[in-house]
CSV table of C-alpha atoms in Angstrom, one decimal:
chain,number,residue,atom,x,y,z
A,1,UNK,CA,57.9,83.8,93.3
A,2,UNK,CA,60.2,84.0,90.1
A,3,UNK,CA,63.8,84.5,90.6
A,4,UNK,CA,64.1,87.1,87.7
A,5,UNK,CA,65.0,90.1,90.6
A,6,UNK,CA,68.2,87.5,91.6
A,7,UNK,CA,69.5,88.0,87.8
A,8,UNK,CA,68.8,91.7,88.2
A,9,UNK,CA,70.7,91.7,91.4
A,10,UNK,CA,73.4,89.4,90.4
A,11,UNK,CA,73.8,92.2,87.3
A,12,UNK,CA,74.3,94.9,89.9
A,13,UNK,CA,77.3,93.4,91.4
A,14,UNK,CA,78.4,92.6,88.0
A,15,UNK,CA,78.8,96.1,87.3
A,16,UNK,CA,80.5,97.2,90.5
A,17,UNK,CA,83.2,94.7,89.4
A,18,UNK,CA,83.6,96.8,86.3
A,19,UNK,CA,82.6,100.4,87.9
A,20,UNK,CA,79.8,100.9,86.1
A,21,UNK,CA,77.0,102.7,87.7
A,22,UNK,CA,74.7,103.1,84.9
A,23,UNK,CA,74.7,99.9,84.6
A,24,UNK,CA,74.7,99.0,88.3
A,25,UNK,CA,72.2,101.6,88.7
A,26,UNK,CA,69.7,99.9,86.2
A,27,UNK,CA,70.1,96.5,87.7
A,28,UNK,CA,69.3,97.1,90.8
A,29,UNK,CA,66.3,99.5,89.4
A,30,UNK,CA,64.8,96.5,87.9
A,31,UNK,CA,65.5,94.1,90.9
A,32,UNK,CA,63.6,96.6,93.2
A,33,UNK,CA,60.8,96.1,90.7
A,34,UNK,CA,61.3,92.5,90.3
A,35,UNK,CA,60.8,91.4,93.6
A,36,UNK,CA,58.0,90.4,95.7
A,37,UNK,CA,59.2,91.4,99.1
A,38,UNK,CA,59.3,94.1,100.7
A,39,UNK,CA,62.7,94.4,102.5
A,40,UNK,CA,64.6,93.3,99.7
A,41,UNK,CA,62.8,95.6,97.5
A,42,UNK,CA,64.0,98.3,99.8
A,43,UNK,CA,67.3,97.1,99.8
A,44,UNK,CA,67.4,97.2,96.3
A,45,UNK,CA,66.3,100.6,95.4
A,46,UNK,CA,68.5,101.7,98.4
A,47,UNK,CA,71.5,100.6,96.5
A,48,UNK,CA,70.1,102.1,93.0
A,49,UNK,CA,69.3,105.4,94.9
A,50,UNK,CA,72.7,105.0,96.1
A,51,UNK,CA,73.8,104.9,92.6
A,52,UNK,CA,72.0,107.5,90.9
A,53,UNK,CA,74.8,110.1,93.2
A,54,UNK,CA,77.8,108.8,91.1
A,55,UNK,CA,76.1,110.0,87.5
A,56,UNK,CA,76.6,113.3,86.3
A,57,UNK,CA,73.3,113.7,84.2
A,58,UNK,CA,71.1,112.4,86.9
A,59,UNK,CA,69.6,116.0,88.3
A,60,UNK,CA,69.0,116.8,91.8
A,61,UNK,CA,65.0,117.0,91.0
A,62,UNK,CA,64.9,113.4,89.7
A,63,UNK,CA,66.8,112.2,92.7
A,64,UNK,CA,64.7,113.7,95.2
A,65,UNK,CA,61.3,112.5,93.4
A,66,UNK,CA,63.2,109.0,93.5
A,67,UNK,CA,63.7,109.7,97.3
A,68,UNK,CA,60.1,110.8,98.0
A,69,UNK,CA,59.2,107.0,96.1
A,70,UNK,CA,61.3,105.4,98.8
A,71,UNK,CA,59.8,106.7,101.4
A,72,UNK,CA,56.1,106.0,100.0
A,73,UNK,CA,57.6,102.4,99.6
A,74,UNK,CA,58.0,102.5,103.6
A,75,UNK,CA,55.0,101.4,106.4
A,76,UNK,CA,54.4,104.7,108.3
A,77,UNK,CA,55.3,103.9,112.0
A,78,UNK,CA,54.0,105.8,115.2
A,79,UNK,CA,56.2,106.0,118.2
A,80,UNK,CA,53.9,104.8,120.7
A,81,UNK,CA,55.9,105.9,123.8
A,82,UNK,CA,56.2,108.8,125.7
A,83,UNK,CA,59.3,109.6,128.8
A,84,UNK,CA,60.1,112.4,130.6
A,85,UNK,CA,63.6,113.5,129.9
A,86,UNK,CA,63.8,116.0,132.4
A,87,UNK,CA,66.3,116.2,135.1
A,88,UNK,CA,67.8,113.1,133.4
A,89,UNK,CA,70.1,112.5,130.9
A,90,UNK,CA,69.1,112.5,127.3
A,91,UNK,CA,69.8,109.1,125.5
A,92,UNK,CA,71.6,109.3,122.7
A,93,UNK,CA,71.5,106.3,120.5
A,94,UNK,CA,74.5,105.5,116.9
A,95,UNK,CA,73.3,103.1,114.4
A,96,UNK,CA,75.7,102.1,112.2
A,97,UNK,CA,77.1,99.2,110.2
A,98,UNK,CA,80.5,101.1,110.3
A,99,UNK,CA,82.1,100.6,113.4
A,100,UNK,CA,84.6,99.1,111.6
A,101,UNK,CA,88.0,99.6,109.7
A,102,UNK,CA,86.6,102.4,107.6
A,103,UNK,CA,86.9,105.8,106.7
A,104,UNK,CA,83.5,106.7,108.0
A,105,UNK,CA,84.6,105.0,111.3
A,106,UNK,CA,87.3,108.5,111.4
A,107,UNK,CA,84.0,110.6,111.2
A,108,UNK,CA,82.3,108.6,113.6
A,109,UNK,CA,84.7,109.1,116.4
A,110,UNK,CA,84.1,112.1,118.2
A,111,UNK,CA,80.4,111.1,118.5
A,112,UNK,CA,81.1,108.2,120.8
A,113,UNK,CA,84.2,109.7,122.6
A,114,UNK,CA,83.3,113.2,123.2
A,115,UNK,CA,80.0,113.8,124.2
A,116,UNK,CA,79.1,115.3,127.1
A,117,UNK,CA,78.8,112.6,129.7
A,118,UNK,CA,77.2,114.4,132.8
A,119,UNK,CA,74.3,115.6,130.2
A,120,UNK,CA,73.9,112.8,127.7
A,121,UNK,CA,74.2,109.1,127.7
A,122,UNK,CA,75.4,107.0,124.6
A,123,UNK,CA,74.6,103.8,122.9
A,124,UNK,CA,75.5,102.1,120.0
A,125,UNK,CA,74.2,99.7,118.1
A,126,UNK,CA,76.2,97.9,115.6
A,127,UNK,CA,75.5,96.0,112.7
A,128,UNK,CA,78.8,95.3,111.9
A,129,UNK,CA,80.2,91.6,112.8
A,130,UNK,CA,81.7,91.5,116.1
A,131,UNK,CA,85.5,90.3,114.9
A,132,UNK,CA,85.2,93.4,112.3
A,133,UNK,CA,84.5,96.1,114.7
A,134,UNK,CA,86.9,98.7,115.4
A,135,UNK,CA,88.6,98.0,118.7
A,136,UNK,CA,89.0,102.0,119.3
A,137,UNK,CA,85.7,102.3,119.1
A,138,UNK,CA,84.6,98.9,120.8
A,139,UNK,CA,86.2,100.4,124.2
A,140,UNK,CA,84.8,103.8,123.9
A,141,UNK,CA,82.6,105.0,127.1
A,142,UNK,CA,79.1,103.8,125.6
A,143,UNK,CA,76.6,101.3,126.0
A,144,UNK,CA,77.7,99.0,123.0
A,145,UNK,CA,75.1,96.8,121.4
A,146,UNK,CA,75.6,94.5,118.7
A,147,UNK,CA,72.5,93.5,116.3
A,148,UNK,CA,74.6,92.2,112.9
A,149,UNK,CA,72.4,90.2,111.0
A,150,UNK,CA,69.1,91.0,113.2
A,151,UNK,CA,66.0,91.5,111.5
A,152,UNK,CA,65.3,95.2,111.9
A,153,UNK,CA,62.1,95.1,113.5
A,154,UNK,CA,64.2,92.8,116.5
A,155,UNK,CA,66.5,95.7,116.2
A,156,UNK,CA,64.3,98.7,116.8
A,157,UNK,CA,62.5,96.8,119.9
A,158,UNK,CA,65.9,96.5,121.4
A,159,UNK,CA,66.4,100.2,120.4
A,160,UNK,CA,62.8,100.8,122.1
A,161,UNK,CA,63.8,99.0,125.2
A,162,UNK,CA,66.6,101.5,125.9
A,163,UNK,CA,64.5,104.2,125.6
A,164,UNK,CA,66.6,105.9,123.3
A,165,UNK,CA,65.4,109.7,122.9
A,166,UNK,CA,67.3,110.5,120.0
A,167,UNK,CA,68.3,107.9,117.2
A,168,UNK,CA,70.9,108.7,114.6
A,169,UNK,CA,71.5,106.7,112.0
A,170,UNK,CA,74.4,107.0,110.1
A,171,UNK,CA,74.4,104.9,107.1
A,172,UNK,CA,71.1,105.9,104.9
A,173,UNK,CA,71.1,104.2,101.5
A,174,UNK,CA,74.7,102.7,101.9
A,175,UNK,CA,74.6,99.4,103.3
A,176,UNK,CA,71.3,98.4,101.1
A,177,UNK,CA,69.3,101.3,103.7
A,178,UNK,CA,69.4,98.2,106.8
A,179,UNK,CA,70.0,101.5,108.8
A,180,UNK,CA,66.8,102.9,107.1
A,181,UNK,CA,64.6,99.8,107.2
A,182,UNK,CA,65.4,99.9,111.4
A,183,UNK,CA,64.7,103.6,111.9
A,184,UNK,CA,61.3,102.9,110.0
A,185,UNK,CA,59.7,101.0,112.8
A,186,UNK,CA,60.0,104.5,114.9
A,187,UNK,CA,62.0,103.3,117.7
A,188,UNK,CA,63.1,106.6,119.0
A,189,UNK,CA,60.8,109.5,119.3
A,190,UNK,CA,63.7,112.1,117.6
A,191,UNK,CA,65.3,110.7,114.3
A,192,UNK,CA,67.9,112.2,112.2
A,193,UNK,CA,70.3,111.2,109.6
A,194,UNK,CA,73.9,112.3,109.9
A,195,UNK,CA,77.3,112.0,108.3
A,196,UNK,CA,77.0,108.5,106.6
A,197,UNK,CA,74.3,109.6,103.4
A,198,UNK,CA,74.8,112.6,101.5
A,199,UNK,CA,71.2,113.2,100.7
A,200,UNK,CA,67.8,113.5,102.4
A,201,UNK,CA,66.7,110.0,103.4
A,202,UNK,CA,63.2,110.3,102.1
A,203,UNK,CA,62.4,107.9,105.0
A,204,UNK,CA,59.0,109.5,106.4
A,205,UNK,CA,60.1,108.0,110.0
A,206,UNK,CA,63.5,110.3,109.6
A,207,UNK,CA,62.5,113.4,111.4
A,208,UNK,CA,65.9,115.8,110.9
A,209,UNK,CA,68.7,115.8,108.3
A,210,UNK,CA,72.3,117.3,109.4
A,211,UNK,CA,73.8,119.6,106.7
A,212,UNK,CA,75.7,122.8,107.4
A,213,UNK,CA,75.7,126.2,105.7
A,214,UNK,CA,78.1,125.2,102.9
A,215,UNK,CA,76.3,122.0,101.9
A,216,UNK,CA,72.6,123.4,102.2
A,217,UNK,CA,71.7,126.9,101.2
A,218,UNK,CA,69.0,129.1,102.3
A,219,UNK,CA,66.0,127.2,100.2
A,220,UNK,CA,67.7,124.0,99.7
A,221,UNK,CA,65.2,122.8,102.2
A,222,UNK,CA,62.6,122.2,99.6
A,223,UNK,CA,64.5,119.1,98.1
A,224,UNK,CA,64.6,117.2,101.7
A,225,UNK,CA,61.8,114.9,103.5
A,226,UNK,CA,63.4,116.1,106.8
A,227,UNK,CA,63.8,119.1,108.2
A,228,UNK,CA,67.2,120.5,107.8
A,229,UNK,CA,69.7,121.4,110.9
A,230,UNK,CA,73.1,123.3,110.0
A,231,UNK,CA,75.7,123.6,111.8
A,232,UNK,CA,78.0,126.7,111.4
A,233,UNK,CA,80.8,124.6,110.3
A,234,UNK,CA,81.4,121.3,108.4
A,235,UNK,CA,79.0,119.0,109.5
A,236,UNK,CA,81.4,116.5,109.9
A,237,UNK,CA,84.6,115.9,112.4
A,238,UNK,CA,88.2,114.5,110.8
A,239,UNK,CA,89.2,112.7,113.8
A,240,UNK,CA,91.3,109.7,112.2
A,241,UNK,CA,91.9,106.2,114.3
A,242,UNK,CA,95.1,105.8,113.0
A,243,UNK,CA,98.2,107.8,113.3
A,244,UNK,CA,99.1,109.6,110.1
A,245,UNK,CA,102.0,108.8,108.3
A,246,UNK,CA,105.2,110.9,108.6
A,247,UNK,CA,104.6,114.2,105.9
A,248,UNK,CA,107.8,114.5,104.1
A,249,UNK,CA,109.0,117.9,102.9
A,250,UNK,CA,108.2,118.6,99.7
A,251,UNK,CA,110.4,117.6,96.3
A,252,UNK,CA,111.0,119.4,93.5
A,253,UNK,CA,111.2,118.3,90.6
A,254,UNK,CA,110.5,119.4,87.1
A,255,UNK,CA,106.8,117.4,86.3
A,256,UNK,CA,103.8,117.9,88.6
A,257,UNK,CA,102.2,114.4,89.7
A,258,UNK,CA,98.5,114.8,90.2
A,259,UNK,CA,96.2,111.9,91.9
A,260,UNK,CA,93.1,110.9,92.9
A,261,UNK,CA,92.6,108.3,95.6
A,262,UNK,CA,88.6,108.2,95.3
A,263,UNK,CA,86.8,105.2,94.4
A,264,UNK,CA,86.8,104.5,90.5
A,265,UNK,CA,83.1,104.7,90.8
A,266,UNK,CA,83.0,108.1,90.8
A,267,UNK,CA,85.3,108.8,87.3
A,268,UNK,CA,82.6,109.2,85.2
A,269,UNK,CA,82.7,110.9,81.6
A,270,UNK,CA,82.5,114.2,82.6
A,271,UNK,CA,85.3,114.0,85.3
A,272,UNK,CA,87.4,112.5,82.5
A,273,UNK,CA,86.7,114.7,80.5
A,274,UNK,CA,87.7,117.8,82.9
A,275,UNK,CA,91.3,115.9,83.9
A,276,UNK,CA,91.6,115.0,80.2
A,277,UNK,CA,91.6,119.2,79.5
A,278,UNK,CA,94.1,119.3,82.4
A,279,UNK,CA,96.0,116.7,80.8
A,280,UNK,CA,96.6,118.5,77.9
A,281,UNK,CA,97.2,122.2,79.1
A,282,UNK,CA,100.0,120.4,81.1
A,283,UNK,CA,102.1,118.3,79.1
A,284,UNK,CA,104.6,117.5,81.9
A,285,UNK,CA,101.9,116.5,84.3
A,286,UNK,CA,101.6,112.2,85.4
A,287,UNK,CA,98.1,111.6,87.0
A,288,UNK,CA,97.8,108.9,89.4
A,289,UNK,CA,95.0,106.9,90.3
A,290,UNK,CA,94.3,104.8,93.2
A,291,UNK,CA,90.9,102.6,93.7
A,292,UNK,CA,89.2,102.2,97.3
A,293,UNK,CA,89.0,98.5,96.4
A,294,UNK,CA,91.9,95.4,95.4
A,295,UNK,CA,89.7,94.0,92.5
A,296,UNK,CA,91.6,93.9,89.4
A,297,UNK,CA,88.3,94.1,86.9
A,298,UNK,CA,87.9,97.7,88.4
A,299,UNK,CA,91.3,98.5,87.2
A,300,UNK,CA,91.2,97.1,83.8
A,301,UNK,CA,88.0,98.5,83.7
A,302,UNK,CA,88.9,102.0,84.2
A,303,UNK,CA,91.7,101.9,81.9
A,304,UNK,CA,89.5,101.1,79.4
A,305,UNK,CA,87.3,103.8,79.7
A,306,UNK,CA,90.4,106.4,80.0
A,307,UNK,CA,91.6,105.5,76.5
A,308,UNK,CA,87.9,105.7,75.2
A,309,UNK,CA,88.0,108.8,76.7
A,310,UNK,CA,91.0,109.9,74.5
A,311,UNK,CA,93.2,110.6,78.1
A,312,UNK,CA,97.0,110.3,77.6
A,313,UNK,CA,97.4,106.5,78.7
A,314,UNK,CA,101.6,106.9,79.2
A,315,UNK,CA,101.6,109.3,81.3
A,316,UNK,CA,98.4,107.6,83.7
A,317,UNK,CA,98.9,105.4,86.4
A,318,UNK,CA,95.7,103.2,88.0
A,319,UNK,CA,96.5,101.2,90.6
A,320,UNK,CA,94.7,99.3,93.3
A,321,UNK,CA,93.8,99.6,96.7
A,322,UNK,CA,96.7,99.2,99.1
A,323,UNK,CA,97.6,99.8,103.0
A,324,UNK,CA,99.9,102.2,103.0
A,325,UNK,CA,98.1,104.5,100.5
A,326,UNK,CA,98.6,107.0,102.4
A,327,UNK,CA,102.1,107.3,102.5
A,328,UNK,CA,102.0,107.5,98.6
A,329,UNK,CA,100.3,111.4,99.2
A,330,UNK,CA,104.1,112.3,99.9
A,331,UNK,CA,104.7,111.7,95.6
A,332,UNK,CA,101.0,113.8,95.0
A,333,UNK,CA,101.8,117.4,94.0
A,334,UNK,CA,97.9,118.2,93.7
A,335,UNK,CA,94.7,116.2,94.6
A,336,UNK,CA,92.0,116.0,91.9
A,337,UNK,CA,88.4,116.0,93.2
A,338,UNK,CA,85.8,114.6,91.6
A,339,UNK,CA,82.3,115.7,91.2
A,340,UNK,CA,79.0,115.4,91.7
A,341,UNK,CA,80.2,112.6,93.8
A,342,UNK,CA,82.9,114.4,95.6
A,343,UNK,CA,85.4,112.9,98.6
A,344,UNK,CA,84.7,113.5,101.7
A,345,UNK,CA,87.5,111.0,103.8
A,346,UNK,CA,89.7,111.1,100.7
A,347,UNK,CA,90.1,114.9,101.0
A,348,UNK,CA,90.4,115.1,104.6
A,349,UNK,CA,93.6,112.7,104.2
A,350,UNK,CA,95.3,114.6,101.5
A,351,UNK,CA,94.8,117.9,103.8
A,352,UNK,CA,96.1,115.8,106.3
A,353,UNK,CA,99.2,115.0,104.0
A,354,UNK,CA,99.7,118.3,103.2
A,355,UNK,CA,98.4,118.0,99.6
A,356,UNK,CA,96.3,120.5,98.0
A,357,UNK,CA,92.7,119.8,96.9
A,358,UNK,CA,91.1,121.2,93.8
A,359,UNK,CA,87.5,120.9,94.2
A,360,UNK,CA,84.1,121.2,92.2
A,361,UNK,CA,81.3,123.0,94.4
A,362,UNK,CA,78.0,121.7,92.8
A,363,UNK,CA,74.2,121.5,93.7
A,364,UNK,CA,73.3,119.6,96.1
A,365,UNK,CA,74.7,118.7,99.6
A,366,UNK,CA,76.5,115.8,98.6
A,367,UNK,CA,78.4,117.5,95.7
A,368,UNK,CA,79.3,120.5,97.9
A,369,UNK,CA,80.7,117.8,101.2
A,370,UNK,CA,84.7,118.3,99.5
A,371,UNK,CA,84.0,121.9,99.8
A,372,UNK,CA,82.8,122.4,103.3
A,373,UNK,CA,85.8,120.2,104.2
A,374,UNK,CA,87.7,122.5,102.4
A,375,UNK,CA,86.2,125.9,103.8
A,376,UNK,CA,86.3,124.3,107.4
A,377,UNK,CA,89.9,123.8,107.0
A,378,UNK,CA,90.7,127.3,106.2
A,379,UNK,CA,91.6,127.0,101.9
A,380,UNK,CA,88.1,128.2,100.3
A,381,UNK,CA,90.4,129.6,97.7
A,382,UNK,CA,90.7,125.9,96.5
A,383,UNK,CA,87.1,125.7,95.6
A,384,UNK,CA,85.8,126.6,92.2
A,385,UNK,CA,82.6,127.3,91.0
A,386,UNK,CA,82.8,126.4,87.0
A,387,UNK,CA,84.4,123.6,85.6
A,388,UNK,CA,86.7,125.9,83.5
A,389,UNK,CA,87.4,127.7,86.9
A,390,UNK,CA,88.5,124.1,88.2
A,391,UNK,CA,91.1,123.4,85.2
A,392,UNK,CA,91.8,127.0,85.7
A,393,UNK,CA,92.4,126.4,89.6
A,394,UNK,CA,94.4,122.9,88.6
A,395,UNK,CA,96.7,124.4,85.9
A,396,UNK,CA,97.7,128.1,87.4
A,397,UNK,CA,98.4,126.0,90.9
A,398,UNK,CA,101.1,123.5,89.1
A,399,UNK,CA,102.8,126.3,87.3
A,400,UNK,CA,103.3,128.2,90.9
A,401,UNK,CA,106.2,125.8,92.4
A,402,UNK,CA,106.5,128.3,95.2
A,403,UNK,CA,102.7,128.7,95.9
A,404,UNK,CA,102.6,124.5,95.6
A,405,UNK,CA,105.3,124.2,98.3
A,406,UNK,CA,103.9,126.3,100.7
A,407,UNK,CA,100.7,124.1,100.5
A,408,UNK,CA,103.2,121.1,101.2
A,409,UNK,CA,105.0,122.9,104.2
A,410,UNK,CA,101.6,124.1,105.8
A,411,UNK,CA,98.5,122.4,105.4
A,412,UNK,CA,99.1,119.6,107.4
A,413,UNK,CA,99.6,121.9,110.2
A,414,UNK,CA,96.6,123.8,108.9
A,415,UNK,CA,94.4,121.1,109.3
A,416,UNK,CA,95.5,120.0,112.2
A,417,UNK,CA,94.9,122.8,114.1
A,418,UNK,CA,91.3,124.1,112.4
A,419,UNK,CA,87.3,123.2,113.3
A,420,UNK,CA,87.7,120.4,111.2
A,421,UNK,CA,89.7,118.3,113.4
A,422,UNK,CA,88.2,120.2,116.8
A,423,UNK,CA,86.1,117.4,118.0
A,424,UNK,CA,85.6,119.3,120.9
A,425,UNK,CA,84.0,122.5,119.2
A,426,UNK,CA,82.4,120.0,116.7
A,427,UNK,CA,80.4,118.0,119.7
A,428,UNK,CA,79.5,121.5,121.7
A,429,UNK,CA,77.9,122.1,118.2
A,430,UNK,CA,76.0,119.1,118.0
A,431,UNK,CA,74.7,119.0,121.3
A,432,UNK,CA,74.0,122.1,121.6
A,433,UNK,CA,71.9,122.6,117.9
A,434,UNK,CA,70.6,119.0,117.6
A,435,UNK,CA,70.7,117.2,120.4
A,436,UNK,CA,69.5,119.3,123.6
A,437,UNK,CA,67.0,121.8,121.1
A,438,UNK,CA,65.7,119.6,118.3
A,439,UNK,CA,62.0,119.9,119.6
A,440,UNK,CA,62.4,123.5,119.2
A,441,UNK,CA,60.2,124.7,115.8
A,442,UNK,CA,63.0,126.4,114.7
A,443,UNK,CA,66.7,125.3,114.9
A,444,UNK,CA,69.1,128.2,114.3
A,445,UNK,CA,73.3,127.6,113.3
A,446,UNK,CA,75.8,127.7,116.3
């Protein structure tokens, strides 16, 4: 076997360190066809269909054609079990390499907590190492199972062995698809994909997709491998695992600071572009930016592409990650989304700060994620439809000092006390639509 596919992969990490995902997304393209086995091939088009979400001129029919491929690329298992579920209680089985320090560990949550014990039973099987793993979640009331750095098919028999009914795996592509590559053995006779992937899985073995009315449409369903389940509200549950910092009343003062916090990743051109035009309708406005990730080349990186990008560099701050970011929301006057990669965490904890969030709804269920958050939360109105209704939605809102303040005074609260953050309303809904009818032929919104 050559070792051309190592170059290829060694290329894709290259360009994470600069934040390039056209680049990164071509690497790990070529690695997938480079290599000569099949788990690392998966693992690498995982990662470039992983990728292909962060660039603008990628459509939605290209990445579901490259999703179908996946799943062709994928041995066709059979579960070959069969168990009576009735008068018992139905087994509930979390895969996930994220039971960690994370921001999807806030989504994961409820899930593991509050569930229904007298009707379900909960395991979880992490792929996370065992000092990483989030002690919150470690002592939740489940059946905890660590597999990090088992070879899937090791993982699925132990999955089989519990007779898990229903498997949900929570990762998808992220995490080079492991999650994927485990749930194609067929340990579980129900599969579905939740929360962690923002697109179908394409995985053949991968029997439902959660979505909710906001993020899939009537006809949407065309575009996934799965069948789709919505849920009447977000599809996900803010329930964070650390307090939140203190909100402090709002300042004012005669500039308007706007920010992102999302990963640099998802800056691309036409996201510059759009806060470029912001830029210059509001001459008194400072953007800051704030990386996911302490690697300086990311920084210099994307400093560099907002000066090719013609963006007013002295009144732009990038910065990298830290650990009391989110204390820094209480100097953001507005939250930029970006698009078609939008935040999904990242919004959550501005709301949570009481900062506003413009957002972009787009065309596909992981472009639209920042606007269910948003519509779950109670602030549709901060959801626009155009790009010019988005620098339209940016500008009028930081020329309204008394409309921005009431967002400061209110939204924490807002949040706080909407279906967003119900975890008890959110699990009813997921028990009841996806859990105790999923064999039903039809699955109808609760």
């Amino acid at each position: 076997m050559n070792d051309e596919f190592h170059d290829y992969e060694l290329a894709g990490a290259k360009a994470f360190l600069s934040s390039d995902m056209y680049k990164a997304a071509q690497a790990y393209w070529l690695a997938a066809q480079s290599d000569k086995l099949l788990r690392t091939q998966l693992t690498h088009f995982s990662s470039y269909l992983f990728c292909l979400h962060y660039l603008p001129r990628v459509s939605d029919e290209d990445i579901a054609r490259q999703l179908v491929l996946y799943g062709k690329m994928c041995p066709v298992e059979t579960y070959r079990e069969s168990r009576s579920i009735k008068g018992k209680k139905i087994r509930i089985g979390y895969l996930s390499a994220d039971f960690r320090q994370h921001i999807m560990a806030d989504f994961i949550r409820p899930f593991i907590e509050d569930y229904d014990k007298d009707s379900f039973e909960v395991f979880v099987y992490s792929l996370t190492s065992p000092e990483s793993e989030n002690e919150l979640l470690r002592n939740a009331p489940v059946s905890w199972r660590n597999a990090y750095q088992w070879a899937p098919q090791d993982t699925a028999q132990l999955i089989r062995e519990d007779s898990i009914d229903i498997l949900v795996d929570l990762c998808g592509h992220t995490h080079g698809g492991l999650t994927l590559m485990i749930a194609s053995f067929r340990p579980a006779p129900i599969q579905l994909s939740a929360i962690g992937w923002i697109n179908s899985t394409g995985l053949r073995a991968m029997d439902f997709y959660l979505s909710d009315e906001t993020c899939c449409l009537p006809g949407d369903e065309a575009a996934y491998t799965e069948d789709v389940i919505r849920l009447g509200g977000c599809h996900m549950c803010y329930a964070p695992l650390k307090g939140l910092p203190e909100v402090k009343p709002f300042r004012h003062r005669e500039d308007v600071v706007l920010g992102s916090f999302s990963n640099f990743d998802k800056l691309n051109e036409d996201v510059l572009t759009v806060w470029k035009d912001i830029m210059i309708e509001l001459p008194e406005a400072r953007l800051i930016l704030k990386d996911t990730t302490a690697i300086e080349s990311r920084r210099a990186a994307i400093l560099n592409r907002l000066e090719a990008a013609s963006m007013p560099m002295d009144r732009i701050r990038a910065e990298l990650a830290s650990d009391d970011y989110l204390m820094e929301y209480n100097g953001i006057d507005i939250a930029l989304d970006t698009f078609p990669y939008t935040g999904g965490g990242t919004v959550c904890q501005a709301l949570a700060m009481g900062v506003p969030v413009i957002a972009l709804y787009g065309t596909r269920h992981g472009s639209r994620l920042s606007s269910s958050i948003l519509s779950a939360a109670g602030h549709e109105e901060l959801i626009a439809f155009s790009r010019l209704e988005y620098i339209s939605k940016v500008i009028d809102l930081a020329r309204d000092r008394k409309r921005l303040w009431s967002y400061h005074e209110g939204l924490s609260s807002d949040i706080k006390g909407s279906s967003l953050m119900d975890r008890k309303l959110y699990m009813k809904r997921i028990e009841t639509v996806s859990y105790t009818h999923l064999t039903l032929p039809t699955i109808c919104s609760v």
